[in-house]
Coordinates of C-alpha atoms in Angstrom, one line a residue:
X9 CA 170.3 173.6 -163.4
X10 CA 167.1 175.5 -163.6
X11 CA 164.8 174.8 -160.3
X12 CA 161.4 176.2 -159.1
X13 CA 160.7 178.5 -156.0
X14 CA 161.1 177.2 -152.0
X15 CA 157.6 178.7 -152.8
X16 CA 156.6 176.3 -155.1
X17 CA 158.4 173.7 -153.2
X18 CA 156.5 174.2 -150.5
X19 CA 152.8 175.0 -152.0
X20 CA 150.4 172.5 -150.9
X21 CA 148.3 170.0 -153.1
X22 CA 144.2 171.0 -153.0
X23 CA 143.6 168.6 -150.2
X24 CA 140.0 168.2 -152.0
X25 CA 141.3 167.9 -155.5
X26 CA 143.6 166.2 -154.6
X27 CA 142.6 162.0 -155.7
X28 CA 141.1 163.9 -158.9
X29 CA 143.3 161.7 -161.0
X30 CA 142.1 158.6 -159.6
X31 CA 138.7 159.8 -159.8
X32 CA 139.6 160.3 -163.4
X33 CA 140.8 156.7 -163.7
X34 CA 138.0 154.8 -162.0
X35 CA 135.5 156.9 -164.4
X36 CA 137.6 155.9 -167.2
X37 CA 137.2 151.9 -166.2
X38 CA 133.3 152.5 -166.2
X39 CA 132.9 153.3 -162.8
X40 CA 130.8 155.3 -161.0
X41 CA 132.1 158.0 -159.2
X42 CA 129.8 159.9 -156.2
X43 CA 131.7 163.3 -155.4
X44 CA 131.3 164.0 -151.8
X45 CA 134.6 165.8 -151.7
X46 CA 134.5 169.4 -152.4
X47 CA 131.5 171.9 -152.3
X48 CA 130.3 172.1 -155.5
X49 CA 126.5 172.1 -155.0
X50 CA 124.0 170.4 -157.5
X51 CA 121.8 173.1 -156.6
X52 CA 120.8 174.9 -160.1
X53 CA 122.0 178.2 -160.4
X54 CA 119.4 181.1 -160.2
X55 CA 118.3 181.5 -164.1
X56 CA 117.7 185.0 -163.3
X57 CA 121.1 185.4 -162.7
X58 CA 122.3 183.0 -165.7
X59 CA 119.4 185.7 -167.9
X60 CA 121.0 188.6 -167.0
X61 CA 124.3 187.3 -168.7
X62 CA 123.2 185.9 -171.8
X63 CA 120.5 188.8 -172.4
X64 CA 123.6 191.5 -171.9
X65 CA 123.8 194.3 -173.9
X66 CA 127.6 194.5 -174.2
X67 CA 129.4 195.5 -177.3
X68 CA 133.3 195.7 -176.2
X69 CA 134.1 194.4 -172.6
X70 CA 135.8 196.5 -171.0
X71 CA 137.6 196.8 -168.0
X72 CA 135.2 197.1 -164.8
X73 CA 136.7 199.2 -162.0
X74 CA 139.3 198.0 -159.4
X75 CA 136.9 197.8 -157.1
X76 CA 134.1 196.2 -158.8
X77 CA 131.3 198.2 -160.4
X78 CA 129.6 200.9 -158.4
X79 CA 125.8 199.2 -159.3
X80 CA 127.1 195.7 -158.2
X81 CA 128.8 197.3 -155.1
X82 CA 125.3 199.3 -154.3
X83 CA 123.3 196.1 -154.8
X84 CA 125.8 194.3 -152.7
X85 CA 125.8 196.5 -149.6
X86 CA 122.1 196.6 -149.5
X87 CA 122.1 193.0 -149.1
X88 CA 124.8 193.0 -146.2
X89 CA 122.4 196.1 -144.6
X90 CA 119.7 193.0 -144.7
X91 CA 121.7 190.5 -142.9
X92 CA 122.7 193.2 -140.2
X93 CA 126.1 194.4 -141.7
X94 CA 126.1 198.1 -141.7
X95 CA 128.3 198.8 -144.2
X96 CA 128.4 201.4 -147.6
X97 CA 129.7 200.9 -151.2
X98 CA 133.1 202.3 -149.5
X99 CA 133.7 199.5 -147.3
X100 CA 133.4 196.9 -150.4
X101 CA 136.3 195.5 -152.8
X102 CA 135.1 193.2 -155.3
X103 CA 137.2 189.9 -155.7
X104 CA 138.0 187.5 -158.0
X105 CA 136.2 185.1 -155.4
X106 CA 136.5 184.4 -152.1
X107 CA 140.0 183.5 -152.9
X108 CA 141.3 186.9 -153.8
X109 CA 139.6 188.4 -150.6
X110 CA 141.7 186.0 -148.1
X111 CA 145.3 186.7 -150.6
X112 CA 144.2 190.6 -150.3
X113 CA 143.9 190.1 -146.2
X114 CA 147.0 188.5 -146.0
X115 CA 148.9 190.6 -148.2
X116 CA 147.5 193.6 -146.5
X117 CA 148.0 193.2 -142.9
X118 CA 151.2 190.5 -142.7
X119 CA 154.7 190.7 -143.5
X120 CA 157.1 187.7 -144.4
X121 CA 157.4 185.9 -141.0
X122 CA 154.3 187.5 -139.0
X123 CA 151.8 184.8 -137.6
X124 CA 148.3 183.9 -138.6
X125 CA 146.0 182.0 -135.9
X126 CA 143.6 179.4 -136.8
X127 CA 141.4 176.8 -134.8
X128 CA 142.1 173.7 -136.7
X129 CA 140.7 171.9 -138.8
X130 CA 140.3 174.6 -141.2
X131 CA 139.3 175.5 -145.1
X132 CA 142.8 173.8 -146.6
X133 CA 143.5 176.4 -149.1
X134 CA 144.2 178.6 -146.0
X135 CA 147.2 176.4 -146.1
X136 CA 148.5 177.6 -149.7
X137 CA 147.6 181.6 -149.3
X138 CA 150.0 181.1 -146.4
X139 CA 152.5 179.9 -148.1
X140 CA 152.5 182.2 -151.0
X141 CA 151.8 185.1 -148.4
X142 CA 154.7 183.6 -146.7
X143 CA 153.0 184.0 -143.3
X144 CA 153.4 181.3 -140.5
X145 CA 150.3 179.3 -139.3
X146 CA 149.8 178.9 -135.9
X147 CA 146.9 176.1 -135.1
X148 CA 144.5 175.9 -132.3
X149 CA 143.3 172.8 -132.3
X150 CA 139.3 172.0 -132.0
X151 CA 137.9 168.5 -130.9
X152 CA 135.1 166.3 -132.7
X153 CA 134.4 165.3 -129.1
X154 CA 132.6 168.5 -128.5
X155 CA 131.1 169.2 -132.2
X156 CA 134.5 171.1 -132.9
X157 CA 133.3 174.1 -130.9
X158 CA 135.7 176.9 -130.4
X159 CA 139.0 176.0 -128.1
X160 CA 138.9 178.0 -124.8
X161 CA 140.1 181.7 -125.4
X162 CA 142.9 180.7 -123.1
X163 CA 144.7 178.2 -126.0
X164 CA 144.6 181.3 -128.5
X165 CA 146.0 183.5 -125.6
X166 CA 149.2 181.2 -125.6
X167 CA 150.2 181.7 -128.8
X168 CA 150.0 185.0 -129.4
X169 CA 153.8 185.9 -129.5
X170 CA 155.7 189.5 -131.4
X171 CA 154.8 187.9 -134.5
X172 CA 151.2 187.4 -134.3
X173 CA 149.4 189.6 -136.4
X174 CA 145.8 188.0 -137.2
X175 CA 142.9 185.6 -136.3
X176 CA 141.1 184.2 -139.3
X177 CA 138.1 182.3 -139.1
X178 CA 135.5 180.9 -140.6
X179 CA 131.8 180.8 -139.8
X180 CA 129.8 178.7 -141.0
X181 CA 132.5 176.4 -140.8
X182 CA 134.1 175.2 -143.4
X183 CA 135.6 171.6 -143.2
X184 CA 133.3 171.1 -140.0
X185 CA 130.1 172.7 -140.4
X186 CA 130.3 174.2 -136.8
X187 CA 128.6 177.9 -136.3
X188 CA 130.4 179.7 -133.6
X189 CA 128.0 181.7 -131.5
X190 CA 128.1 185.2 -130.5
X191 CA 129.6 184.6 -127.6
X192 CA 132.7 183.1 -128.9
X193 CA 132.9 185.9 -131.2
X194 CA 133.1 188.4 -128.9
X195 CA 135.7 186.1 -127.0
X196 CA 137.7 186.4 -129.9
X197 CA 136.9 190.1 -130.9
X198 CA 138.3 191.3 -127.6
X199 CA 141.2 189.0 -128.0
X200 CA 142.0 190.7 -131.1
X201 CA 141.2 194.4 -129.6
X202 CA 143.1 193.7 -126.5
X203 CA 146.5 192.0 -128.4
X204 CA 145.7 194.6 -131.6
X205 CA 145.2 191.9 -134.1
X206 CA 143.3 191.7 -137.3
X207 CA 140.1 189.5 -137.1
X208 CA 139.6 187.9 -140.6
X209 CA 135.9 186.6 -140.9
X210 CA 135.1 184.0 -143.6
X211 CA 131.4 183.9 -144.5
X212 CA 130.6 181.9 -147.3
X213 CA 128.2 179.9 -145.9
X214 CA 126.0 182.6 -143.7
X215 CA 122.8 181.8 -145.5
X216 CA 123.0 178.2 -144.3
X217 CA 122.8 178.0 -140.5
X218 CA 120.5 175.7 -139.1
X219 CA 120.4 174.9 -135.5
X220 CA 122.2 178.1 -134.2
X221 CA 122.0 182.1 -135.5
X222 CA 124.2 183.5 -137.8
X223 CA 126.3 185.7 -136.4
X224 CA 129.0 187.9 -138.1
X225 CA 132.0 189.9 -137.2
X226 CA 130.4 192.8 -138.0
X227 CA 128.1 192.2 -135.9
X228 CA 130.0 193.3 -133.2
X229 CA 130.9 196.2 -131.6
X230 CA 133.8 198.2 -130.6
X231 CA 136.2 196.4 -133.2
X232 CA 135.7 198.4 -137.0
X233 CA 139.3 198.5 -137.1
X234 CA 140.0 195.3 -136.4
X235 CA 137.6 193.4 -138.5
X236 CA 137.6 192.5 -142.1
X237 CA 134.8 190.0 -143.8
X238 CA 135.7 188.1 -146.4
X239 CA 133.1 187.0 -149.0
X240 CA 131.6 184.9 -151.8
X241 CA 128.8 184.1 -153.7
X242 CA 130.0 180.5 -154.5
X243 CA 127.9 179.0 -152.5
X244 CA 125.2 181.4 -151.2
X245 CA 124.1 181.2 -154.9
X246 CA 125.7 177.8 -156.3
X247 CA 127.6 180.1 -158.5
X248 CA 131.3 179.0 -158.1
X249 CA 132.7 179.5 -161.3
X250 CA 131.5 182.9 -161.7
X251 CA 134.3 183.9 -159.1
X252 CA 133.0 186.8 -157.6
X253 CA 133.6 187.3 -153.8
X254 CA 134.3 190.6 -151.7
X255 CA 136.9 192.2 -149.5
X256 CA 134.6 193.8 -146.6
X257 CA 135.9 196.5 -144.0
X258 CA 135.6 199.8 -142.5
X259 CA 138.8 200.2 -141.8
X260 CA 139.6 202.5 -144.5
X261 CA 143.7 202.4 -144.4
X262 CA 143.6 198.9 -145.2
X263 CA 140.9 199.4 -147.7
X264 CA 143.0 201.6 -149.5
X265 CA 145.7 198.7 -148.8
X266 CA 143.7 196.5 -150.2
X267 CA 142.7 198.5 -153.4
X268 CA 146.3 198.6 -154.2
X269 CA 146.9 194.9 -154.2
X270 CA 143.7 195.2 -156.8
X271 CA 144.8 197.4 -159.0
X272 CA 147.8 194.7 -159.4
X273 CA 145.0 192.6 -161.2
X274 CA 143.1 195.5 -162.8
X275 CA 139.9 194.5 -162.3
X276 CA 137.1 191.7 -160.9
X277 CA 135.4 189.7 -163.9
X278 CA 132.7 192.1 -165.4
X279 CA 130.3 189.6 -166.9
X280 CA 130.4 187.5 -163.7
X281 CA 129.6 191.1 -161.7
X282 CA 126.4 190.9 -164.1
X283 CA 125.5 187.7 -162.8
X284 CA 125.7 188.3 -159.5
X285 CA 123.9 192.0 -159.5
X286 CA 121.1 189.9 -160.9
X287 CA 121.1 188.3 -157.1
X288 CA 118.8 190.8 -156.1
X289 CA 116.0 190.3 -158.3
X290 CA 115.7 186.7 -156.0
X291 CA 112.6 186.3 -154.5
X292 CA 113.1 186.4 -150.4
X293 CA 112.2 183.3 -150.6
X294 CA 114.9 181.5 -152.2
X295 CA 117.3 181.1 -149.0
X296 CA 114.5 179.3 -147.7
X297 CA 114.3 176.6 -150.3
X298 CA 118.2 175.9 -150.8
X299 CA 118.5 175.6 -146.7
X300 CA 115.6 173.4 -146.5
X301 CA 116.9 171.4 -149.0
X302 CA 120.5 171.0 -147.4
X303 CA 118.8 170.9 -144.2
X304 CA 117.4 167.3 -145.4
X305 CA 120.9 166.3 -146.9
X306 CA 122.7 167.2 -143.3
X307 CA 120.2 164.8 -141.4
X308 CA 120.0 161.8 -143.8
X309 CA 124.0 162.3 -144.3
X310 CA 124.5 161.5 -140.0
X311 CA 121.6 159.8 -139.9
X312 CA 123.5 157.2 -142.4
X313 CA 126.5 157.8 -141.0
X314 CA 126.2 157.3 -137.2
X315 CA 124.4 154.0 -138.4
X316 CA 127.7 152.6 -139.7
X317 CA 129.7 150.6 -137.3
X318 CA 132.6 152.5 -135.4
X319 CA 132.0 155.7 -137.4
X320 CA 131.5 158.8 -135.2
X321 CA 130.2 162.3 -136.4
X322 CA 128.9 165.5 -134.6
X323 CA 125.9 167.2 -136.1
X324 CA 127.1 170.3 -138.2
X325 CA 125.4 173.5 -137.2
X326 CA 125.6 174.8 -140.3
X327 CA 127.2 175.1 -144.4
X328 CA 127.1 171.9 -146.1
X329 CA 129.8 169.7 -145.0
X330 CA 130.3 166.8 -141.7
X331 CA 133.9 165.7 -140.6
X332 CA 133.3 162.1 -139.7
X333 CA 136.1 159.8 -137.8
X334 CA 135.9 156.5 -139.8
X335 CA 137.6 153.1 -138.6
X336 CA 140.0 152.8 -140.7
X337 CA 144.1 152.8 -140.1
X338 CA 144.7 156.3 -142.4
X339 CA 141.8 158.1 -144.2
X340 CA 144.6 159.0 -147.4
X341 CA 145.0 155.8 -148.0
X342 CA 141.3 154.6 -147.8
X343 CA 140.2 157.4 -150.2
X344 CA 142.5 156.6 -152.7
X345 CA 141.7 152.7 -152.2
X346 CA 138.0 153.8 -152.5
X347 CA 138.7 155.1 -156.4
X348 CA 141.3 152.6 -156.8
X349 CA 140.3 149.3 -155.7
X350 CA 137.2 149.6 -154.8
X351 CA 133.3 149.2 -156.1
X352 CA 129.6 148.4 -155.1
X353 CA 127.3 147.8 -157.7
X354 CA 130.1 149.7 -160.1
X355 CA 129.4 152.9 -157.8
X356 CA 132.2 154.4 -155.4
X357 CA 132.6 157.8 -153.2
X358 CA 135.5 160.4 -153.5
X359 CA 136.0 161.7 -150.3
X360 CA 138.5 164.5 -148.6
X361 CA 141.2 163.2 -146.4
X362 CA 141.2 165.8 -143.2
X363 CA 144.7 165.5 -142.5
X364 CA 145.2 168.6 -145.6
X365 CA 142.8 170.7 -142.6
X366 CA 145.0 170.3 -140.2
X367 CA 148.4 172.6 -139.7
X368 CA 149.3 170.2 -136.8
X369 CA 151.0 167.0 -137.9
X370 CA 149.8 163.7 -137.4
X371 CA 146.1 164.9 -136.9
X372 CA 143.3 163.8 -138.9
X373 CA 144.5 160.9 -140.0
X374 CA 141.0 159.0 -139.1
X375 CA 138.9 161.6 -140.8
X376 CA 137.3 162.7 -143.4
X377 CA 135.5 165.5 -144.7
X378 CA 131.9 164.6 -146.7
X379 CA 129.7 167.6 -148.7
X380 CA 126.5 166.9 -149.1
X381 CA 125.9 168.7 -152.4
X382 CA 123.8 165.9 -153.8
X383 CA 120.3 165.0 -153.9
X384 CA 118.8 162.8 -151.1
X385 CA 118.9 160.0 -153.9
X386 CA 122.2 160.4 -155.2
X387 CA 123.8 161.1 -151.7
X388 CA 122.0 157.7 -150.0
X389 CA 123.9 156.0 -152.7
X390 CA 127.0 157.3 -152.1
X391 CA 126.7 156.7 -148.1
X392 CA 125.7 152.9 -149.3
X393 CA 129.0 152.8 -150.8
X394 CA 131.3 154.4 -148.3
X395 CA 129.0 151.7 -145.7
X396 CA 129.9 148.6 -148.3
X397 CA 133.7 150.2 -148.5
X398 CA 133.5 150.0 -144.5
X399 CA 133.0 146.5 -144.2
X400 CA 135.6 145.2 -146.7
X401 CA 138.8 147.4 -146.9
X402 CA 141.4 145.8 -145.9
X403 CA 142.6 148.6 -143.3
X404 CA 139.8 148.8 -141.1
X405 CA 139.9 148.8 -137.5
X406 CA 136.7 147.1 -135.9
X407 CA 135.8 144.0 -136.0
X408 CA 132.9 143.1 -138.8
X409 CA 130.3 140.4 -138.4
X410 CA 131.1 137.2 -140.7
X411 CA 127.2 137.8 -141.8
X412 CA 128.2 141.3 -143.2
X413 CA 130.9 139.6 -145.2
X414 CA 129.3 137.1 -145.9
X415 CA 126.6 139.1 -147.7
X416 CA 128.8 141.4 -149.7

């Protein structure tokens, strides 16, 4: 009897894509459907960018290099040199986005067993490159008590075992929107020097920190070796089907590592390498404008949200995403009952269940992971819904005034 892999077995569903065929079915009854769970910006991408595509001069397209090409890679590590990253076209591996650049970290620095360490909750999808990297997570678990801020450096030290091979995190955070500060990166950085492990940096969202600095790995010093950034430009430039991230480090053994597991795929898309060359015709001004603009979404999204009755939410530091603990009995089944069951004025809101963020079992049941990738009018609406939803699902765990019943 043919079967598929333990692998497959054991590969996780997209914890944000989850409810998708719900989604599907609600929009197919006439419904409404507010996305709030994944980051997919409405933000429009660059037409510069979009130009440089369309206005191409390409006959035959060809195979770029394994790396990426050498004008992309140029362009690319001048902008790192403008955020403070002091790094050459050496140190860069194009990737078929951000995904590829965690499978090549993973692939690169772990064998079958070895350990990775996380703070929890983390970007789910971490999740499934474990499992097909065949790598063990190991969770430190962060608190929305105290904004998710980083676990003390002493709950990392207990877990380091033989096995342990790598810290990866995540800054801007992604589910949680926490920046960690300098500080806790070099807590980490010399935890990583001091047990010789790799330090896997996920920067997606640096251009999008707004109460706190950004603050890379690369920042820091004493730890080249160590230290391996992982890129995209997904959401720096609302450009995530172009699928172009990087592989970032100056430790040039696992570079060439790395390049190896690239040439497995040949080559990074060349006409999305167009695209985001174009980048640096940007004005220096346009970082401005898409922050400001998420910087309003962030406050009316918790402004909206601590307003709700028994709803709790710390203020993200940065990307574009809030974990909020809702009232309800199990945050699965309310999203699903949300796109199911659920309406107000034929509107609903698809959110992300935390509990795919989480390694640890059991956690994140009451929580809930919201982007705020819509316009200030589209997102109030979907906030009116998920307030309506609060007040009549059938699951929820405060008490609701009869006048709030009443009304709806």
């Amino acid at each position: 009897m043919l079967e598929v892999s333990q692998r497959g077995h054991a590969m996780p569903l997209s914890p944000y894509r989850r409810l998708t065929p719900f989604a599907e079915a609600a929009k197919q009854r006439g419904v409404r459907v507010h996305h709030l769970n994944i980051g997919q910006p409405d933000i429009e991408t660059p037409p510069t960018m979009m130009a440089a595509v369309q206005q191409a001069d390409i006959r035959v397209l060809e195979y770029s290099p394994t790396a990426g090409y050498l004008s992309y890679r140029r362009k690319l590590a001048d902008y790192y040199q403008r955020v403070g990253i002091q790094v050459g076209v050496e140190d860069i591996l194009v990737t078929a986005g951000g995904s590829e650049a965690i499978f090549f970290a993973l692939m690169s620095c772990l064998n079958p067993g070895d350990e990775l360490i996380i703070p929890e909750p983390f970007y789910g999808a971490y999740t499934a490159f474990a499992v097909a990297a065949d790598v063990r997570i190991v969770p430190v678990t962060s608190s929305i008590a105290d904004g998710f801020a980083l676990p003390p450096i002493e709950e990392f030290e207990r877990r380091i075992t033989p096995r342990s091979k790598a810290l990866l995190l995540c800054t801007p955070n992604n589910p949680t929107g926490y920046v960690y500060s300098r500080q806790e990166l070099e807590q980490l950085k010399d935890l990583c020097v001091r047990h010789d492990l790799y330090l896997f940096s996920d920067e997606a969202y640096r251009e999008f920190c707004y109460d706190r600095e950004y603050v890379s790995a690369m920042h820091l010093e004493g730890a080249d070796d160590h230290i391996v950034v992982l890129d995209t430009i997904s959401k720096r430039y609302s450009a995530c089907g172009a699928r172009i991230g990087a592989f970032v480090t100056k430790n040039k053994a696992l570079q060439q590592t790395a390049f190896k597991f690239a040439q497995m795929r040949i080559s990074p898309p060349g006409l999305a390498q167009v695209l985001a060359e174009a980048a640096s015709e940007l004005p220096d001004t346009y970082f401005d404008q898409t922050k400001a603009e998420y910087l309003n979404r962030r406050d009316l999204m918790v402004q909206r949200l601590r307003a709700m009755p028994g709803v709790e939410c710390p203020v993200p530091g940065g990307a574009f995403y809030v974990m909020a603990h809702l009232p309800v009995d199990d945050c699965d089944t309310f999203c699903q009952w949300l796109l199911e069951s659920f309406s107000y004025e034929n509107e609903t809101v698809m959110l992300t269940p935390a509990s795919g963020f989480y390694a640890t079992k059991n956690l994140g049941k009451q929580q809930v992971r919201m982007a705020y990738v819509l316009n200030c009018t589209h997102l109030d609406r979907a906030l009116t819904c998920l307030e309506q939803a609060l007040l009549v699902y059938p699951g929820r765990e405060i008490a609701v005034p009869e006048a709030a019943l009443d009304h709806n």
